[in-house]
PDB file of C-alpha atoms and ligand atoms in Angstrom:
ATOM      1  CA  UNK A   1      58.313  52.306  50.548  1.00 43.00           C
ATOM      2  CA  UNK A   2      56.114  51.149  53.073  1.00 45.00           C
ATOM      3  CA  UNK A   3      54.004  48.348  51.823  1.00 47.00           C
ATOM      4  CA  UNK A   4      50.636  49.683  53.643  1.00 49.00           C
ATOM      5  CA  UNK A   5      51.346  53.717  53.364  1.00 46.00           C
ATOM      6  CA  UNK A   6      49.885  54.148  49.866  1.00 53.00           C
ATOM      7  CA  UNK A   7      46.408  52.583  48.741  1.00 64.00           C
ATOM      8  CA  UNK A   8      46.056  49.709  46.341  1.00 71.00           C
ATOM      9  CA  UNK A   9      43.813  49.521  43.016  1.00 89.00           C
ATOM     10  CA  UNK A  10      42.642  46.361  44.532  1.00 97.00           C
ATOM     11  CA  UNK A  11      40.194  45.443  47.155  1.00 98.00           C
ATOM     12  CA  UNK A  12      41.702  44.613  50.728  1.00 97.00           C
ATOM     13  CA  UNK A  13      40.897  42.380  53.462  1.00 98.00           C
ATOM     14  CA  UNK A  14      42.668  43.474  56.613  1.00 97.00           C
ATOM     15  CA  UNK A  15      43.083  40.852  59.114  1.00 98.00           C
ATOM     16  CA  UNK A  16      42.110  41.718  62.623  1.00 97.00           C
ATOM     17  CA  UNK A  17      44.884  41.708  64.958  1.00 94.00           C
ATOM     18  CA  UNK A  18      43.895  38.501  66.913  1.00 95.00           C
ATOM     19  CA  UNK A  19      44.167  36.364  63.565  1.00 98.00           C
ATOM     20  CA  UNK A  20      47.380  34.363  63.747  1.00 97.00           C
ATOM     21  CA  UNK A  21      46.811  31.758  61.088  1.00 98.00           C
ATOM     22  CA  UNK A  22      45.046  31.958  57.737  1.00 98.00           C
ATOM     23  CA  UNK A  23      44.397  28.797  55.446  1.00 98.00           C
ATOM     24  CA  UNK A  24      44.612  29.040  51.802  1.00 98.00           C
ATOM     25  CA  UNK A  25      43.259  25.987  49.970  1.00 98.00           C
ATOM     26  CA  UNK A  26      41.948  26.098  45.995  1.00 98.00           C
ATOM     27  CA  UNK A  27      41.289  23.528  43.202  1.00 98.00           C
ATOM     28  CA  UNK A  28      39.871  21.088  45.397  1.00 98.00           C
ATOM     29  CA  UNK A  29      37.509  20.249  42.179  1.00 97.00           C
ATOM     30  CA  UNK A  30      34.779  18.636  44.462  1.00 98.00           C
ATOM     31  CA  UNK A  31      32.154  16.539  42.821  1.00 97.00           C
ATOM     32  CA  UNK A  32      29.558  14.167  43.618  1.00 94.00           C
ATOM     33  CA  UNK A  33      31.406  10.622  42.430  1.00 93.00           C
ATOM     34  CA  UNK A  34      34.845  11.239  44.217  1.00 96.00           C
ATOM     35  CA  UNK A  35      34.314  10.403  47.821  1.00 97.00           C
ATOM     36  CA  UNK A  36      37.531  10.485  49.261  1.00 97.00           C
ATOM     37  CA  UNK A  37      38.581  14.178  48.412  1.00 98.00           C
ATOM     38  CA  UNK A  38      35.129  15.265  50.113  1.00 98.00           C
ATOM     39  CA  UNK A  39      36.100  13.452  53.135  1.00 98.00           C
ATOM     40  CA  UNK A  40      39.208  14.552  53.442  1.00 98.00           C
ATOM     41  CA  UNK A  41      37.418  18.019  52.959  1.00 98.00           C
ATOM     42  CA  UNK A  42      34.998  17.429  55.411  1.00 98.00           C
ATOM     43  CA  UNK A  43      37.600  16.154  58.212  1.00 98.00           C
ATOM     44  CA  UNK A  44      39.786  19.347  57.220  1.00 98.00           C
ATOM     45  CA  UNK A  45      37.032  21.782  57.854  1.00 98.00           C
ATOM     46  CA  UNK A  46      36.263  20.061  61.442  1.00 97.00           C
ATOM     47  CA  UNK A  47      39.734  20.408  62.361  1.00 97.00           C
ATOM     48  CA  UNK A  48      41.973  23.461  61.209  1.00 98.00           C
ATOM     49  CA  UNK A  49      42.845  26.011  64.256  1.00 97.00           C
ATOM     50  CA  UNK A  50      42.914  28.603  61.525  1.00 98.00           C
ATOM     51  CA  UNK A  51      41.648  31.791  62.259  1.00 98.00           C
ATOM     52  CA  UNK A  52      39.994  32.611  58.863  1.00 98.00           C
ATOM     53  CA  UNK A  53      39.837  30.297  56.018  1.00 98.00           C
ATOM     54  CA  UNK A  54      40.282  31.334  52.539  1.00 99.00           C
ATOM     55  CA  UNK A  55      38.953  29.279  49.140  1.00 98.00           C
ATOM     56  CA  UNK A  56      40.997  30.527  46.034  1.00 98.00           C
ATOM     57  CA  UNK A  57      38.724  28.966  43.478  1.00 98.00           C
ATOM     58  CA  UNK A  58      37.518  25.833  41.495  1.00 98.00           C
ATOM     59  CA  UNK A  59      36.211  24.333  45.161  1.00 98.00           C
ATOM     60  CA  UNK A  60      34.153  22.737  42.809  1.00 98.00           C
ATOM     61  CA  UNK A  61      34.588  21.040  39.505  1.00 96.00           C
ATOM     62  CA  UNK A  62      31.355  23.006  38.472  1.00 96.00           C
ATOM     63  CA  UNK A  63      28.670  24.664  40.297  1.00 97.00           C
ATOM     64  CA  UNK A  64      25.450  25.013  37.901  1.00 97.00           C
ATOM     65  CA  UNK A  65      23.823  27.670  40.067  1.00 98.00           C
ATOM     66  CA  UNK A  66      22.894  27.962  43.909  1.00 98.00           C
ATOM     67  CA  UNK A  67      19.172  26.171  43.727  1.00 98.00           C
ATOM     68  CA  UNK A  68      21.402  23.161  43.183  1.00 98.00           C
ATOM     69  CA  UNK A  69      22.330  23.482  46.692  1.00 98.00           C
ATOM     70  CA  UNK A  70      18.884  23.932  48.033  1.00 97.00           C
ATOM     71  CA  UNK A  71      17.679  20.594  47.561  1.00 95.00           C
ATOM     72  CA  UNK A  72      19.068  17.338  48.895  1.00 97.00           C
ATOM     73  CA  UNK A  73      22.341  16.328  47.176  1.00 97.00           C
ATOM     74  CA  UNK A  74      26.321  16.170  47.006  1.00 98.00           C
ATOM     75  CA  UNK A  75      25.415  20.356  46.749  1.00 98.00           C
ATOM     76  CA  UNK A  76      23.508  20.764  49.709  1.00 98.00           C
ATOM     77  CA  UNK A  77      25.713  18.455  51.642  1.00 98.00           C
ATOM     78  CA  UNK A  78      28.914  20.654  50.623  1.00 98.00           C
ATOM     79  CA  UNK A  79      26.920  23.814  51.633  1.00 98.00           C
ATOM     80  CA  UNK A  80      26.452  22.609  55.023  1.00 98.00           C
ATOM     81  CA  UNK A  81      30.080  21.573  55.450  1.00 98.00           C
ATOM     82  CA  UNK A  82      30.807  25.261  54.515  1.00 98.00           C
ATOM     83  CA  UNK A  83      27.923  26.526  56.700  1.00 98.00           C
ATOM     84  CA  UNK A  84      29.413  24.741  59.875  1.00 98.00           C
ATOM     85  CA  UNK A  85      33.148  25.903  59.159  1.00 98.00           C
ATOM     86  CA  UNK A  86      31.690  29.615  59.254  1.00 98.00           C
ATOM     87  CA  UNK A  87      30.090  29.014  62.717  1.00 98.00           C
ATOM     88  CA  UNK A  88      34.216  28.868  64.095  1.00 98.00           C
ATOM     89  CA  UNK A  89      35.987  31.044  61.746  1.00 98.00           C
ATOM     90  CA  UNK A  90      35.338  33.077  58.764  1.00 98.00           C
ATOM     91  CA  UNK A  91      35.044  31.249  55.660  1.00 98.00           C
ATOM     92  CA  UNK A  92      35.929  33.074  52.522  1.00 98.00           C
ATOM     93  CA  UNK A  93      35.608  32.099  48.667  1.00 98.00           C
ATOM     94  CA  UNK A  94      36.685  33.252  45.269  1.00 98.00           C
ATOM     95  CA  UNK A  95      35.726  32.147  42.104  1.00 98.00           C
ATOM     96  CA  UNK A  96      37.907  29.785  39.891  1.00 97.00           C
ATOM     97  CA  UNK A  97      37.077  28.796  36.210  1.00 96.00           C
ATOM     98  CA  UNK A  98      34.714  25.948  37.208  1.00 95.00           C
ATOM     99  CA  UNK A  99      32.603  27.445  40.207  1.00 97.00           C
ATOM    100  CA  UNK A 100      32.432  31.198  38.429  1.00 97.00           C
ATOM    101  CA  UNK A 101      28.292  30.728  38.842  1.00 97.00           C
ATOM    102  CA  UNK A 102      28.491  30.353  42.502  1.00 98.00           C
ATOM    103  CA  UNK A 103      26.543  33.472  43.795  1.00 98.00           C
ATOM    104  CA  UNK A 104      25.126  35.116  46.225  1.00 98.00           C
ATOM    105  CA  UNK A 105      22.572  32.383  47.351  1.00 98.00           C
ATOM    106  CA  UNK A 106      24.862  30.428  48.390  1.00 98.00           C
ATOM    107  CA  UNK A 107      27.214  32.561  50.236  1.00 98.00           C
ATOM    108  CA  UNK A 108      24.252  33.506  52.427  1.00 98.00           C
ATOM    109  CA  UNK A 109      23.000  29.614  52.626  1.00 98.00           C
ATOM    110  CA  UNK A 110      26.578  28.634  53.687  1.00 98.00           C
ATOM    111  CA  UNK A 111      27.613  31.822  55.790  1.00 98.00           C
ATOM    112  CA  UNK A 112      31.279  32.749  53.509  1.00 98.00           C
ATOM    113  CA  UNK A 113      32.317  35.925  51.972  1.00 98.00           C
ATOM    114  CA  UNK A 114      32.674  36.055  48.147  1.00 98.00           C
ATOM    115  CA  UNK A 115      35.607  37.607  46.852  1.00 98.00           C
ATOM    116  CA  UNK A 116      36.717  39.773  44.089  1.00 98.00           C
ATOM    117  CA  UNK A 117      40.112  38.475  41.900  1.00 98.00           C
ATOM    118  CA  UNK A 118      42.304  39.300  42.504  1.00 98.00           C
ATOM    119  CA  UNK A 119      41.806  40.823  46.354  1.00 98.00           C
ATOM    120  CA  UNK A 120      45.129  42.239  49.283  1.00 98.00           C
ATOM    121  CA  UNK A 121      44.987  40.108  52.391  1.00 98.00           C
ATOM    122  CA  UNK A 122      46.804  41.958  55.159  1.00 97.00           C
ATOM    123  CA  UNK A 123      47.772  40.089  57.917  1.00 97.00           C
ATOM    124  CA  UNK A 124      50.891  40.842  60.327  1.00 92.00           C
ATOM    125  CA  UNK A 125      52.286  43.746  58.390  1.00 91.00           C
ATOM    126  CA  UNK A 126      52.095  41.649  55.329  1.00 96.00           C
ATOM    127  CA  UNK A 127      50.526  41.949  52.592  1.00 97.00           C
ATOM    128  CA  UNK A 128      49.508  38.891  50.017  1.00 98.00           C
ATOM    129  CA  UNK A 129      47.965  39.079  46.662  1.00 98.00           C
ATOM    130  CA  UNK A 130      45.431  36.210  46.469  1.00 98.00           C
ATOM    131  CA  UNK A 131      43.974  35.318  42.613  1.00 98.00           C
ATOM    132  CA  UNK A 132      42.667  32.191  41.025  1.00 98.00           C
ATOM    133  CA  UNK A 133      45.291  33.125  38.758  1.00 97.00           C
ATOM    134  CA  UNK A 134      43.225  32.410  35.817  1.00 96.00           C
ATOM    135  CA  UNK A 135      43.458  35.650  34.842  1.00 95.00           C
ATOM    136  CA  UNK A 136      47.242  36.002  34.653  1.00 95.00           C
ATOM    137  CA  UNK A 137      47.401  33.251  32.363  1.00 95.00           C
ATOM    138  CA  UNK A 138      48.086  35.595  28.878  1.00 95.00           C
ATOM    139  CA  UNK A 139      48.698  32.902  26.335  1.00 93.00           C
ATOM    140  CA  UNK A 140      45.627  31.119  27.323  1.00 92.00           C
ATOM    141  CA  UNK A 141      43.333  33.711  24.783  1.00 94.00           C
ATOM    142  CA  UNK A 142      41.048  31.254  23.830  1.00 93.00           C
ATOM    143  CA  UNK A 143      39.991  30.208  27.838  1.00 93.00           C
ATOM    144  CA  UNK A 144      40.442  34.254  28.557  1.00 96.00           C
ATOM    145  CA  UNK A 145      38.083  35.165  25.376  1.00 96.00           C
ATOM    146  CA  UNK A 146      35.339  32.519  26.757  1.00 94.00           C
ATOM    147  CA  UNK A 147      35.542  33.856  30.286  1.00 96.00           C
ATOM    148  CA  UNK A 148      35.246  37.663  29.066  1.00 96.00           C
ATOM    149  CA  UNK A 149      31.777  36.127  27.990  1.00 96.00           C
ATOM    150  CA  UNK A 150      30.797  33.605  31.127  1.00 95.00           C
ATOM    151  CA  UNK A 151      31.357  36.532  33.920  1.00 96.00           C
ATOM    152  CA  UNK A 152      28.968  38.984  31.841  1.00 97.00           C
ATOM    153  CA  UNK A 153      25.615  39.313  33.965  1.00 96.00           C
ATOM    154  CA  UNK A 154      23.269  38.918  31.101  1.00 97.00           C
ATOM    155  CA  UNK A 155      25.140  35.671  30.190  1.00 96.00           C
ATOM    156  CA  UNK A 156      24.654  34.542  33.442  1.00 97.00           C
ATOM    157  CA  UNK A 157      21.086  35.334  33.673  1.00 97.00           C
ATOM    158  CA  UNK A 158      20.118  33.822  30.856  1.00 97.00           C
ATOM    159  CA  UNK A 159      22.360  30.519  31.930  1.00 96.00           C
ATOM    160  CA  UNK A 160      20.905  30.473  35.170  1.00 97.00           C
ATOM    161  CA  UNK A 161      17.025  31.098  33.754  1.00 98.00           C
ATOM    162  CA  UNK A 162      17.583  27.886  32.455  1.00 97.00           C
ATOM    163  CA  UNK A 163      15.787  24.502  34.272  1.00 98.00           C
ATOM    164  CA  UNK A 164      17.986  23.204  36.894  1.00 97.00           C
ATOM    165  CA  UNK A 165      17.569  19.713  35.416  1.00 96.00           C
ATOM    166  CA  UNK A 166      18.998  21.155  31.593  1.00 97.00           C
ATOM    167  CA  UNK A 167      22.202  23.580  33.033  1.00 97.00           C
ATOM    168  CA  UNK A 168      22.889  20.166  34.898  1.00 95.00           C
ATOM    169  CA  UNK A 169      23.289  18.379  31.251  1.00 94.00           C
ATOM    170  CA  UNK A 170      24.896  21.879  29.748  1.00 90.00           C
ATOM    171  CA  UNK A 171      27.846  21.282  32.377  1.00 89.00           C
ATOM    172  CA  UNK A 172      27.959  17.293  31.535  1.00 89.00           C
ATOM    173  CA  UNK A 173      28.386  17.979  27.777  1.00 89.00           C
ATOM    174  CA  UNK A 174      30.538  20.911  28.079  1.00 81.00           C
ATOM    175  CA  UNK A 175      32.996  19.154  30.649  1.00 79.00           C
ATOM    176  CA  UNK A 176      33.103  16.224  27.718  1.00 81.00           C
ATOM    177  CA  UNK A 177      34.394  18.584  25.456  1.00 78.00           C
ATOM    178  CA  UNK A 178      36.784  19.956  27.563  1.00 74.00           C
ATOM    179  CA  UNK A 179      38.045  16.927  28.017  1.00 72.00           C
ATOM    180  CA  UNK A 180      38.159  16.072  24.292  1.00 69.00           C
ATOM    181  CA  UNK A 181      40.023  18.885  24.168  1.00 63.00           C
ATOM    182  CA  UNK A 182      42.554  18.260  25.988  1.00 61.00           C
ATOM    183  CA  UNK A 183      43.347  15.117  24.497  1.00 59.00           C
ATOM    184  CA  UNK A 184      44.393  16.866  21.305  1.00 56.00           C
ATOM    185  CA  UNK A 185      47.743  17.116  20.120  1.00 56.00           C
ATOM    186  CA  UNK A 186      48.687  20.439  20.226  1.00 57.00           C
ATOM    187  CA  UNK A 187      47.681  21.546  23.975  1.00 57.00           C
ATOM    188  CA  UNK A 188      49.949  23.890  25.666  1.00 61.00           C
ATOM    189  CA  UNK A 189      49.164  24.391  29.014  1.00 75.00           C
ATOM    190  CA  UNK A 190      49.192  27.848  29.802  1.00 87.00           C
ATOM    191  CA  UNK A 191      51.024  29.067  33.262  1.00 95.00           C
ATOM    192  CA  UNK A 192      50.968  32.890  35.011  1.00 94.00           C
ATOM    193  CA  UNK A 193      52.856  35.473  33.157  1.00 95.00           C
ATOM    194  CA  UNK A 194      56.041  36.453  34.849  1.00 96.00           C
ATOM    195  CA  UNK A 195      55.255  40.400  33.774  1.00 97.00           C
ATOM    196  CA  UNK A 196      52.009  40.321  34.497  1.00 97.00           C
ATOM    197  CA  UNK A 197      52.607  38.785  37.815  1.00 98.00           C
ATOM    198  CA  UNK A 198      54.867  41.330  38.798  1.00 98.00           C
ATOM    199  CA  UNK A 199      52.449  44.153  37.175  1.00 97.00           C
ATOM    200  CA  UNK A 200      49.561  43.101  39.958  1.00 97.00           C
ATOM    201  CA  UNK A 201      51.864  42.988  42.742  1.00 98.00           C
ATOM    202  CA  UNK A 202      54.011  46.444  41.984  1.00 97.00           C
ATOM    203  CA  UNK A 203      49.767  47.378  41.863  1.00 97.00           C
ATOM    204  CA  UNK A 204      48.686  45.669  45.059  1.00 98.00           C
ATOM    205  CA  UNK A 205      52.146  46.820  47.017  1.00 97.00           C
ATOM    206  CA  UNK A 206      52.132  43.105  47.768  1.00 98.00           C
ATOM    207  CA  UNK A 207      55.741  40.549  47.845  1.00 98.00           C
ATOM    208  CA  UNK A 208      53.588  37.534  47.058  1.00 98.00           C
ATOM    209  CA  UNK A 209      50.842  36.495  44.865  1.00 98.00           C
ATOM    210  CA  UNK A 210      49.138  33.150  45.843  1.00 98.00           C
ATOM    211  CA  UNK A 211      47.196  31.504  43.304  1.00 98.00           C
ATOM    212  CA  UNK A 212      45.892  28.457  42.290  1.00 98.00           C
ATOM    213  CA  UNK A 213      44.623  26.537  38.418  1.00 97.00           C
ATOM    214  CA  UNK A 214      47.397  25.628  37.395  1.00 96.00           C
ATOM    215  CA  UNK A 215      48.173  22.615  39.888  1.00 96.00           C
ATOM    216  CA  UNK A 216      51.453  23.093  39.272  1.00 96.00           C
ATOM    217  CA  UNK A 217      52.423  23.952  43.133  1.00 97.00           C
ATOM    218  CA  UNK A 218      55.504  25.611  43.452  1.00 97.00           C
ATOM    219  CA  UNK A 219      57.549  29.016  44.251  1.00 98.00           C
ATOM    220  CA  UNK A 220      58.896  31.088  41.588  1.00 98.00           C
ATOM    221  CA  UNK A 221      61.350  34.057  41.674  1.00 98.00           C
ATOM    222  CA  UNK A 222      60.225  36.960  40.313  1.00 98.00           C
ATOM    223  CA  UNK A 223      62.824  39.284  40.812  1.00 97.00           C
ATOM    224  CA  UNK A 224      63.171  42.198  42.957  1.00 96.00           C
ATOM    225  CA  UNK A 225      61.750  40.666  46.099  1.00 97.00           C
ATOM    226  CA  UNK A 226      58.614  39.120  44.484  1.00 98.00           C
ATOM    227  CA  UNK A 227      57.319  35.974  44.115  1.00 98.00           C
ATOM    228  CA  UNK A 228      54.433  33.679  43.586  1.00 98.00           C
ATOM    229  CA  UNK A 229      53.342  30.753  45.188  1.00 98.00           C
ATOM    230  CA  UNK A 230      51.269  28.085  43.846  1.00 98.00           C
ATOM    231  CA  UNK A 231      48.695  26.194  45.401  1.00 98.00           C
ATOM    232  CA  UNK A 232      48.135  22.121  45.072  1.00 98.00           C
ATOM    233  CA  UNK A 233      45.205  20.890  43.534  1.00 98.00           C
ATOM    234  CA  UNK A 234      43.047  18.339  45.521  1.00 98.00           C
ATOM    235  CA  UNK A 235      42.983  14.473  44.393  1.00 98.00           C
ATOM    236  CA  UNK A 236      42.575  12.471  47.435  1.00 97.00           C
ATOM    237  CA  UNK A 237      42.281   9.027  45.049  1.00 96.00           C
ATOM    238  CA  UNK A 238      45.840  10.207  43.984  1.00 96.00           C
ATOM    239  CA  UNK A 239      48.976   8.208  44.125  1.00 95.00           C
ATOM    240  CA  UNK A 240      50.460   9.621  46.819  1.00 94.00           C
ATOM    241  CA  UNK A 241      46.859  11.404  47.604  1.00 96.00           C
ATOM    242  CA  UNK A 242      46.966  15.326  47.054  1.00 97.00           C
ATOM    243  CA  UNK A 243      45.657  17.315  49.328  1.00 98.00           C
ATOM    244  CA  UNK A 244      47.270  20.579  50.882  1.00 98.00           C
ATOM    245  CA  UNK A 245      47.066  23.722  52.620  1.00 98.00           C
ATOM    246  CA  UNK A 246      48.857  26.923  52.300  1.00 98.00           C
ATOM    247  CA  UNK A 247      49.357  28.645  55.828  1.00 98.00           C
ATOM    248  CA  UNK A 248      49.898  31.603  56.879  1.00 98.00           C
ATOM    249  CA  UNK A 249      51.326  32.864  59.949  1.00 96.00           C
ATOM    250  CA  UNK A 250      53.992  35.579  61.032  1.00 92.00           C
ATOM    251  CA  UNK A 251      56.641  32.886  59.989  1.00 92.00           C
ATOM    252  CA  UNK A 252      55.284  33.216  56.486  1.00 95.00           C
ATOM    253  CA  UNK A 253      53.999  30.796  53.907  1.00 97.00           C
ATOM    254  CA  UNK A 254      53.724  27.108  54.763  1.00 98.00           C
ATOM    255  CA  UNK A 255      52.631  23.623  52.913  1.00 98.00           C
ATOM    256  CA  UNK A 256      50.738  21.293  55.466  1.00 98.00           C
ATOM    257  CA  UNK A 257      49.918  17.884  53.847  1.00 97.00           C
ATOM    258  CA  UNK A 258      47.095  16.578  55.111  1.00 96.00           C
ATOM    259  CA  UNK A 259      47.019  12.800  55.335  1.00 73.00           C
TER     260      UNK A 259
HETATM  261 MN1   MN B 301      40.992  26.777  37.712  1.00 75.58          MN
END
């Protein structure tokens, strides 16, 4: 079948001919006390000769609503990186676990394009299914049960009706207990269902599903011609320092380190 003859349940972003390169980046986990991973951010965004740019969530270890952004701060600052990047290519951003409340203040303050999860990016003939890939992660019920409730609207509203000052100290205390959490004994980390994997991309008539949480980059088989690729997670303080792009060109899929 042709890939692009029928219609896909998804949405689609269909790259305009003159693209040649896209960048895929996600879990970059930005946050105001690590330094490094902004700057090698920052130096990143000044320099890809992408054509369109593409954020597959958790750019931020937690966004507590756009106002944050709209005063001076590590928020503002990371705003105007993004706002810059969109004035030479366009600059587009999904949500990931951490950074669901980003909105659509900021996507107008900084100039990107929000996306829905998962969403078809056609470029040369070829088409990619880009997720988080939160969502895909089955055996995770307990993280999927809480996000059924975070990505209502009327939890949201009432979140972000909330002082600025106390959804800052909601995010401290609940980041705590994540990490409390995860110190128990009994964590299994969950990882993309192989059926449900396949299930999105028989849906999306797509070969390849990118996707990032996990930060466990790697390719996996799926059978029949599909696969998934996963992204690397951003820790510039790192031992060696992670910080990577996915790129994507008519030679397919590649991993540039940048150091
Ligand atoms: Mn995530």
């Amino acid at each position: 079948m042709n890939p692009l003859s029928s219609s896909s349940t998804f949405p689609e972003i269909i790259a305009p001919v003159g693209w040649r390169t896209v960048d895929l980046i996600s879990d970059l986990h930005l946050q105001a006390g690590d330094a490094a991973t902004l700057e090698v951010w920052r130096g990143y965004l000044q320099t890809t000769s992408a054509d369109a740019l593409f954020i597959l969530g958790d750019l931020f270890e937690v966004w507590v609503g756009d106002d944050a952004a709209t005063q001076p701060g590590f928020e503002a600052e990371c705003a105007e990186l993004l706002r810059l990047t969109a004035e030479r290519l366009p600059v587009y951003f999904m949500h990931g676990n951490r950074d669901f409340l980003v909105g659509a203040g900021l996507a107008a303050q900084a100039n990107f394009i929000l996306l829905e999860d998962p969403t078809v990016l056609v470029l040369h003939d070829e088409r990619w299914l880009l997720s988080h890939g939160d969502l895909r992660c089955l055996d995770d019920t307990d993280y999927l049960a809480y996000r059924a409730r975070v990505r209502k609207p009327e939890w949201q509203s009432a979140v972000l009706a909330k002082p600025l000052a106390e959804r800052r100290a909601l995010a401290r205390s609940m980041r705590a207990q994540s990490e409390d959490h995860k110190r128990g004994p009994d964590v299994v980390w969950a990882d993309v269902d192989a059926t449900a994997a396949r299930d999105w991309l028989r849906q999306a008539h797509a070969r390849t599903l990118v996707h990032g949480h996990t930060h466990r980059p790697a390719e996996h088989d799926l059978g029949d011609g599909l696969r998934r690729v996963v992204l690397s997670d951003w820790d510039a303080s790192a031992h060696p320092p992670r910080a990577q792009v996915l790129c994507l060109s008519i030679a397919g899929a590649q991993r540039v380190d940048l150091r």
